[in-house]
mmCIF file of C-alpha atoms in Angstrom:
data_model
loop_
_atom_site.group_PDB
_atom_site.id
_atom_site.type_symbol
_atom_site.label_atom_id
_atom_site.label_comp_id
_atom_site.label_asym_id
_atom_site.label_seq_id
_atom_site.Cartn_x
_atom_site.Cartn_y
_atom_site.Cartn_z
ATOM 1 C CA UNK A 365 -4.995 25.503 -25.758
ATOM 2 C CA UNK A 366 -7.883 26.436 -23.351
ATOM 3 C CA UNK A 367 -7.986 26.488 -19.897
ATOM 4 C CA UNK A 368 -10.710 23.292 -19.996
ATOM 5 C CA UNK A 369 -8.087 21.423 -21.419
ATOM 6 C CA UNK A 370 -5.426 22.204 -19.385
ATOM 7 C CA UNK A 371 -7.591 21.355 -16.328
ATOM 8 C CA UNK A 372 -8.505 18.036 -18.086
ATOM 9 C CA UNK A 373 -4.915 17.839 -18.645
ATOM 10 C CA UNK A 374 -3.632 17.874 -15.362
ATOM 11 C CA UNK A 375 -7.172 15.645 -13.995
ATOM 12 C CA UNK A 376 -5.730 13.005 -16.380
ATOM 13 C CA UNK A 377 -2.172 13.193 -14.922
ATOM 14 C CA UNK A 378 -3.023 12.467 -11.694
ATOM 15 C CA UNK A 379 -5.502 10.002 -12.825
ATOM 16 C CA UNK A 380 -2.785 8.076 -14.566
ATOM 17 C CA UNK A 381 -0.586 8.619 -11.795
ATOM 18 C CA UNK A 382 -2.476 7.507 -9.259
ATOM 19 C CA UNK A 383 -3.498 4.465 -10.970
ATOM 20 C CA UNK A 384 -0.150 3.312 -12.265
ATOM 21 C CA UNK A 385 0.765 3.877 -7.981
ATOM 22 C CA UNK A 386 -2.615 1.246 -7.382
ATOM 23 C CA UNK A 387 -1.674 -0.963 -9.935
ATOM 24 C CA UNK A 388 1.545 -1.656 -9.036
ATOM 25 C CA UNK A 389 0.511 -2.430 -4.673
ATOM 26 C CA UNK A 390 -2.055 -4.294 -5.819
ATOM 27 C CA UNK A 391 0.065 -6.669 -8.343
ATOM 28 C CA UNK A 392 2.614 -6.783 -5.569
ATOM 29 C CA UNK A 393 0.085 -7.211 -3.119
ATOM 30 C CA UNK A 394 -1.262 -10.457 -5.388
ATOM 31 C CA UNK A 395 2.539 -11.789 -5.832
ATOM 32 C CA UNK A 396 2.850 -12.197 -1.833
ATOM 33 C CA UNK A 397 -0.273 -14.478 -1.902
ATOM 34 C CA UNK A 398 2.732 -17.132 -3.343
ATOM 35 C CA UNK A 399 5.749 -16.149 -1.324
ATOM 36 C CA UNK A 400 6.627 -18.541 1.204
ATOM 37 C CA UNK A 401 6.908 -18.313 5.303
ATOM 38 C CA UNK A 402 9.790 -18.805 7.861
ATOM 39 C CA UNK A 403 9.316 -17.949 11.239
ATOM 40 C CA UNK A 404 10.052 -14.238 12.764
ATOM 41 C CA UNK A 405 10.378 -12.503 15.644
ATOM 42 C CA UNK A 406 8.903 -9.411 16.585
ATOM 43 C CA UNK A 407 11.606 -6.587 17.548
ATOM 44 C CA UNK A 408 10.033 -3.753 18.044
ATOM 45 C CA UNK A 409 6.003 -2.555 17.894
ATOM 46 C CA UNK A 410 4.565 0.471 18.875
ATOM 47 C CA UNK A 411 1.765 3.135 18.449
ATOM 48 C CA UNK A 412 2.523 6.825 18.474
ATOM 49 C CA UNK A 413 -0.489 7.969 19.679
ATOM 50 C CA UNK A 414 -3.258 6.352 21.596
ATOM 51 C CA UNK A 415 -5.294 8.686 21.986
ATOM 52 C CA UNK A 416 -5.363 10.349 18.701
ATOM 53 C CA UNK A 417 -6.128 7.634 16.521
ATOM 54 C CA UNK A 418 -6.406 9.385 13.304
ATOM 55 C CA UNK A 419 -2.559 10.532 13.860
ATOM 56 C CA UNK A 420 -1.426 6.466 15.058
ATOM 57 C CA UNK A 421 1.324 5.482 13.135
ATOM 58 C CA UNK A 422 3.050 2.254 13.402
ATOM 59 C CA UNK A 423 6.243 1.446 13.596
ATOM 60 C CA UNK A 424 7.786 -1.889 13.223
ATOM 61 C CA UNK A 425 10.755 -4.067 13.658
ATOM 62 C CA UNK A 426 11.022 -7.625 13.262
ATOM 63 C CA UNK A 427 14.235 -10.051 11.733
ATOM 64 C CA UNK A 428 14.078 -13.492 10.315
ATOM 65 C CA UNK A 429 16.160 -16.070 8.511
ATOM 66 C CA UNK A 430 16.133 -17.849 4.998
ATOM 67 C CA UNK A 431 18.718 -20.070 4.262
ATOM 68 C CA UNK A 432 20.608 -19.076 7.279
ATOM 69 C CA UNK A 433 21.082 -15.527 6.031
ATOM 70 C CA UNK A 434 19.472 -12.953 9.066
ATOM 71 C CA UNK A 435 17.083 -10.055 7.533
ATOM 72 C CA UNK A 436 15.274 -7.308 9.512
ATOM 73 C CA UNK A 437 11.633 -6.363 7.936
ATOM 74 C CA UNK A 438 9.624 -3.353 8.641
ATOM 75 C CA UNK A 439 7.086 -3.949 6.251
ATOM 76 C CA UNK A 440 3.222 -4.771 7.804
ATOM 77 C CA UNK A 441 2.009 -5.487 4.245
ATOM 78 C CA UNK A 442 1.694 -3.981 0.735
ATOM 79 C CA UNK A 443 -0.050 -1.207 0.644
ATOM 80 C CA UNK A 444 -0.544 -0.473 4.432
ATOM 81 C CA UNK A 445 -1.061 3.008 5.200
ATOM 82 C CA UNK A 446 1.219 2.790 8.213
ATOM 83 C CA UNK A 447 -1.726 4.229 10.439
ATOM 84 C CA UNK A 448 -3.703 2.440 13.576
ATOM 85 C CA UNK A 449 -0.665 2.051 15.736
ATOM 86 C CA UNK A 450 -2.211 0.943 18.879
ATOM 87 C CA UNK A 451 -4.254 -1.539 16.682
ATOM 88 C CA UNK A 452 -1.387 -3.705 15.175
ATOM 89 C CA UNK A 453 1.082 -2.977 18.373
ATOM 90 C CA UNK A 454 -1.993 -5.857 20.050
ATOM 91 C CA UNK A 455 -2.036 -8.245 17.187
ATOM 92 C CA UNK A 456 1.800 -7.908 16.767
ATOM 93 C CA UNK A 457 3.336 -7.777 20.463
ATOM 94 C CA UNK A 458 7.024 -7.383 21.043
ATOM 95 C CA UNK A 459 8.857 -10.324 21.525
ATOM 96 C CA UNK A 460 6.494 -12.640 20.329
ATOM 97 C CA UNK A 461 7.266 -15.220 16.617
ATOM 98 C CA UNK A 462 5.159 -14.207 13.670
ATOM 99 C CA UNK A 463 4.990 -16.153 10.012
ATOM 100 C CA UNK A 464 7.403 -13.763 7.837
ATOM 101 C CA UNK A 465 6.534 -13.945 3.896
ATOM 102 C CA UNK A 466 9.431 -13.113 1.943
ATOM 103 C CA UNK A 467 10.214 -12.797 -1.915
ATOM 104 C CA UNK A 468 12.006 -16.014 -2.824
ATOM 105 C CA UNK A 469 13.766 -14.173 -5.808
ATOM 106 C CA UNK A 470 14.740 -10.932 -3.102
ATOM 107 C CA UNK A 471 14.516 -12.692 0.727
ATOM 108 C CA UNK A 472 14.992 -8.958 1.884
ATOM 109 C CA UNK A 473 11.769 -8.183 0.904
ATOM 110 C CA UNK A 474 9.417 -9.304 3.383
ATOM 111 C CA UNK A 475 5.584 -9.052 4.874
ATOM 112 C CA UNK A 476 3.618 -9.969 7.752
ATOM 113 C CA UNK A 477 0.194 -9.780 6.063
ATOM 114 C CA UNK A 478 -0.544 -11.363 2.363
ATOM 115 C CA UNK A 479 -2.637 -9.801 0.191
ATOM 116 C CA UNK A 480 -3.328 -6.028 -0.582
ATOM 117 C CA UNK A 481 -4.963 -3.698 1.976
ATOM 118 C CA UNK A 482 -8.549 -2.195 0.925
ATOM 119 C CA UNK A 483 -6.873 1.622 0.302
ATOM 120 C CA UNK A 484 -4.931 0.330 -3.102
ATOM 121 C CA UNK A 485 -8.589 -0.626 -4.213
ATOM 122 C CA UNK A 486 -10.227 2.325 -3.417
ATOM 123 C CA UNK A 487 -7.553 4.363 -5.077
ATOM 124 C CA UNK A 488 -7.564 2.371 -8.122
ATOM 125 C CA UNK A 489 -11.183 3.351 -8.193
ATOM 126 C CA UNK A 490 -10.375 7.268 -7.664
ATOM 127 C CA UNK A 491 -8.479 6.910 -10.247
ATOM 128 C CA UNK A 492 -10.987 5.084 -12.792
ATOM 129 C CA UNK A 493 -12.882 8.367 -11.819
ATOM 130 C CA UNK A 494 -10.222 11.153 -12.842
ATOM 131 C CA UNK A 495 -9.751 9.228 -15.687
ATOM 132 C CA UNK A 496 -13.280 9.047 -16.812
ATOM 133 C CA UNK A 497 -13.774 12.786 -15.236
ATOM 134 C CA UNK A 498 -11.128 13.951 -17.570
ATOM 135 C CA UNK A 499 -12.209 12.479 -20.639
ATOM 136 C CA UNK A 500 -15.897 13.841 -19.856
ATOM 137 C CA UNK A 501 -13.446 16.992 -19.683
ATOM 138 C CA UNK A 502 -11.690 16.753 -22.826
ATOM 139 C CA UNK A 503 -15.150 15.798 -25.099
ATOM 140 C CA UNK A 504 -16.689 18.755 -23.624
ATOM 141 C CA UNK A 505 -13.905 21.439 -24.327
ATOM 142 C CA UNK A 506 -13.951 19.743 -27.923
ATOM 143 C CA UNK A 507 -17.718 21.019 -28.317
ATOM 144 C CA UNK A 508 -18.535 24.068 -30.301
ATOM 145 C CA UNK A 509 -19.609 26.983 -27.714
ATOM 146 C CA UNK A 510 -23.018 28.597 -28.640
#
């Protein structure tokens, strides 16, 4: 085995990788769309770092109820990248009531934000990319050398 095909090898890996990782935000991303809303409350919100906004993370805190059973949630939304801490400690203030979407089948599981966020799309595109890459890889290792 040459070293082209070991390189398209390993471009494919992460390709597939990667992609399987997209896939599976974005489908969970889509299921949330149908998962219903109780009211929460907002426990805990804070930036790390306001003036270093590439190095913001967010961390969260907030507890609900469904069918009288209490859960705590630290999950923004599917797919968030946890950064822009500063950002989301304004829209999300301590103390304040928030719509909570949980899983109806696992109430634990729970989101403040529907949907998918824009990252699990782009990666699903980087990955499109090493997979195409790769096979461009693999067809031109296959070629005859003159």
């Amino acid at each position: 085995m040459s070293a082209d095909h070991v390189a398209a090898g390993i471009i494919l890996a992460v390709g597939l990788a990667l992609g399987s990782w997209a896939g599976h935000d974005l489908m969970q991303g889509y299921r949330t769309n149908q998962w219903p809303a109780v009211q929460g409350f907002i426990d805990e919100s804070r930036g790390s770092h306001s003036q270093k906004p590439a190095l913001d993370s967010y961390h969260l805190t907030y507890h609900y109820e469904v069918a009288g059973v209490a859960y705590v949630g630290h999950v923004l939304g599917i797919g968030h990248n946890g950064l822009d801490g500063m950002r989301y400690q304004r829209a999300y203030p301590q103390g304040h009531s928030v719509a909570v979407y949980y899983d109806p089948q696992q109430p634990g599981r729970a989101v403040l934000q529907r949907g998918m966020d824009f990252s699990r799309f782009l990666m699903a595109g980087v990955a499109l990319l090493l997979l195409q890459l790769s096979r461009w890889m693999f067809r031109q290792a296959r070629k005859p050398k003159t």
